[in-house]
PDB file of C-alpha atoms and ligand atoms in Angstrom:
ATOM      1  CA  MET A   1     -11.226  28.434  18.882  1.00  0.00           C
ATOM      2  CA  VAL A   2     -13.124  31.352  21.883  1.00  0.00           C
ATOM      3  CA  GLY A   3     -10.467  30.597  24.695  1.00  0.00           C
ATOM      4  CA  ASN A   4      -7.635  29.782  23.423  1.00  0.00           C
ATOM      5  CA  ARG A   5      -4.635  31.998  24.201  1.00  0.00           C
ATOM      6  CA  LEU A   6      -2.460  31.112  21.646  1.00  0.00           C
ATOM      7  CA  SER A   7       0.689  33.813  20.547  1.00  0.00           C
ATOM      8  CA  PRO A   8      -1.475  35.718  16.561  1.00  0.00           C
ATOM      9  CA  ASP A   9       2.048  35.516  15.547  1.00  0.00           C
ATOM     10  CA  LEU A  10       2.363  32.126  14.566  1.00  0.00           C
ATOM     11  CA  PRO A  11       0.064  30.558  11.774  1.00  0.00           C
ATOM     12  CA  ARG A  12      -2.802  28.544  13.308  1.00  0.00           C
ATOM     13  CA  ARG A  13      -5.216  26.317  11.891  1.00  0.00           C
ATOM     14  CA  ALA A  14      -7.764  23.547  13.492  1.00  0.00           C
ATOM     15  CA  CYS A  15      -7.067  20.498  13.693  1.00  0.00           C
ATOM     16  CA  HIS A  16      -9.199  17.738  11.046  1.00  0.00           C
ATOM     17  CA  ARG A  17      -9.828  15.207  14.225  1.00  0.00           C
ATOM     18  CA  CYS A  18      -9.672  17.439  17.191  1.00  0.00           C
ATOM     19  CA  GLU A  19     -10.190  20.462  16.013  1.00  0.00           C
ATOM     20  CA  LYS A  20      -7.688  22.266  18.373  1.00  0.00           C
ATOM     21  CA  THR A  21      -5.972  25.101  17.549  1.00  0.00           C
ATOM     22  CA  TYR A  22      -3.232  24.828  17.374  1.00  0.00           C
ATOM     23  CA  ALA A  23       0.568  25.786  15.784  1.00  0.00           C
ATOM     24  CA  PRO A  24       1.682  23.262  12.305  1.00  0.00           C
ATOM     25  CA  SER A  25       4.858  24.326  12.735  1.00  0.00           C
ATOM     26  CA  GLN A  26       5.654  22.362  15.845  1.00  0.00           C
ATOM     27  CA  SER A  27       2.219  18.992  14.414  1.00  0.00           C
ATOM     28  CA  THR A  28       4.607  15.624  15.674  1.00  0.00           C
ATOM     29  CA  SER A  29       1.933  14.962  12.530  1.00  0.00           C
ATOM     30  CA  ALA A  30       3.926  13.722   9.279  1.00  0.00           C
ATOM     31  CA  LEU A  31       0.842  16.353   8.138  1.00  0.00           C
ATOM     32  CA  PRO A  32       0.927  19.446   9.760  1.00  0.00           C
ATOM     33  CA  LEU A  33      -1.781  21.354   7.957  1.00  0.00           C
ATOM     34  CA  THR A  34      -3.768  18.437   8.632  1.00  0.00           C
ATOM     35  CA  TYR A  35      -3.484  17.586  11.263  1.00  0.00           C
ATOM     36  CA  CYS A  36      -2.195  19.247  15.633  1.00  0.00           C
ATOM     37  CA  GLY A  37       0.179  15.772  16.480  1.00  0.00           C
ATOM     38  CA  PHE A  38       0.801  12.434  15.348  1.00  0.00           C
ATOM     39  CA  PHE A  39      -1.554  10.843  16.918  1.00  0.00           C
ATOM     40  CA  CYS A  40      -4.313  12.440  15.510  1.00  0.00           C
ATOM     41  CA  GLU A  41      -2.682  11.234  12.287  1.00  0.00           C
ATOM     42  CA  LYS A  42      -1.749   7.936  13.572  1.00  0.00           C
ATOM     43  CA  GLY A  43      -5.878   7.428  14.795  1.00  0.00           C
ATOM     44  CA  ASP A  44      -8.313   9.843  12.494  1.00  0.00           C
ATOM     45  CA  LEU A  45      -5.863   7.161   9.551  1.00  0.00           C
ATOM     46  CA  GLY A  46      -5.420   3.978  11.999  1.00  0.00           C
ATOM     47  CA  TYR A  47      -1.415   3.832  10.064  1.00  0.00           C
ATOM     48  CA  GLY A  48       0.867   7.094  10.314  1.00  0.00           C
ATOM     49  CA  MET A  49       2.789   8.101   6.339  1.00  0.00           C
ATOM     50  CA  ASP A  50       5.356   5.706   7.403  1.00  0.00           C
ATOM     51  CA  GLY A  51       3.069   2.535   6.911  1.00  0.00           C
ATOM     52  CA  LEU A  52       1.606   4.267   4.222  1.00  0.00           C
ATOM     53  CA  GLU A  53       5.275   4.010   2.212  1.00  0.00           C
ATOM     54  CA  SER A  54       5.912   0.711   3.969  1.00  0.00           C
ATOM     55  CA  MET A  55       2.993  -0.073   1.743  1.00  0.00           C
ATOM     56  CA  ARG A  56       3.584   1.233  -1.175  1.00  0.00           C
ATOM     57  CA  PHE A  57       6.657  -0.176  -1.256  1.00  0.00           C
ATOM     58  CA  THR A  58       5.037  -3.915  -0.641  1.00  0.00           C
ATOM     59  CA  LEU A  59       2.574  -3.042  -3.612  1.00  0.00           C
ATOM     60  CA  GLU A  60       5.972  -2.127  -6.186  1.00  0.00           C
ATOM     61  CA  LYS A  61       7.421  -5.055  -4.903  1.00  0.00           C
ATOM     62  CA  ASN A  62       5.033  -7.695  -5.554  1.00  0.00           C
ATOM     63  CA  VAL A  63       3.835  -6.293  -8.986  1.00  0.00           C
ATOM     64  CA  ALA A  64       7.630  -6.534 -10.379  1.00  0.00           C
ATOM     65  CA  ASP A  65       7.507  -9.890  -8.387  1.00  0.00           C
ATOM     66  CA  GLY A  66       3.992 -10.685 -10.374  1.00  0.00           C
ATOM     67  CA  ILE A  67       6.341  -8.904 -13.299  1.00  0.00           C
ATOM     68  CA  ARG A  68       9.562 -11.387 -13.462  1.00  0.00           C
ATOM     69  CA  LYS A  69       8.194 -13.901 -12.820  1.00  0.00           C
ATOM     70  CA  ALA A  70       5.345 -13.170 -16.208  1.00  0.00           C
ATOM     71  CA  ILE A  71       8.464 -13.475 -18.050  1.00  0.00           C
ATOM     72  CA  GLU A  72      10.330 -16.355 -16.677  1.00  0.00           C
ATOM     73  CA  GLU A  73       7.307 -18.801 -17.258  1.00  0.00           C
ATOM     74  CA  ALA A  74       7.589 -16.347 -21.328  1.00  0.00           C
ATOM     75  CA  GLU A  75      10.689 -17.756 -21.372  1.00  0.00           C
ATOM     76  CA  SER A  76      10.765 -21.664 -20.038  1.00  0.00           C
ATOM     77  CA  THR A  77       7.909 -21.559 -22.633  1.00  0.00           C
ATOM     78  CA  ARG A  78       9.755 -20.113 -25.585  1.00  0.00           C
ATOM     79  CA  SER A  79      13.074 -22.590 -24.596  1.00  0.00           C
ATOM     80  CA  SER A  80      10.939 -26.271 -23.900  1.00  0.00           C
ATOM     81  CA  ARG A  81       8.590 -25.198 -27.966  1.00  0.00           C
TER      82      ARG A  81
HETATM   83 ZN1   ZN B 101      -5.288  16.940  16.877  1.00  0.00          ZN
END
């Protein structure tokens, strides 16, 4: 970006959201190679990587519950026969 006086020794990237040039090593984002900071990550994704992790955990838990329920149903069907 023209007019940006940033030290050239740090690797620079353009933020995916605000297109600001930033140093990934100084980014507060969970995706420092994509966003300049936490707020751009939040703004672009609508949630942080933390939210994504808990979302996946909930999904896995639901699947596990479904499997357990199916096993319990199969076992109760078998024992009632
Ligand atoms: Zn940004």
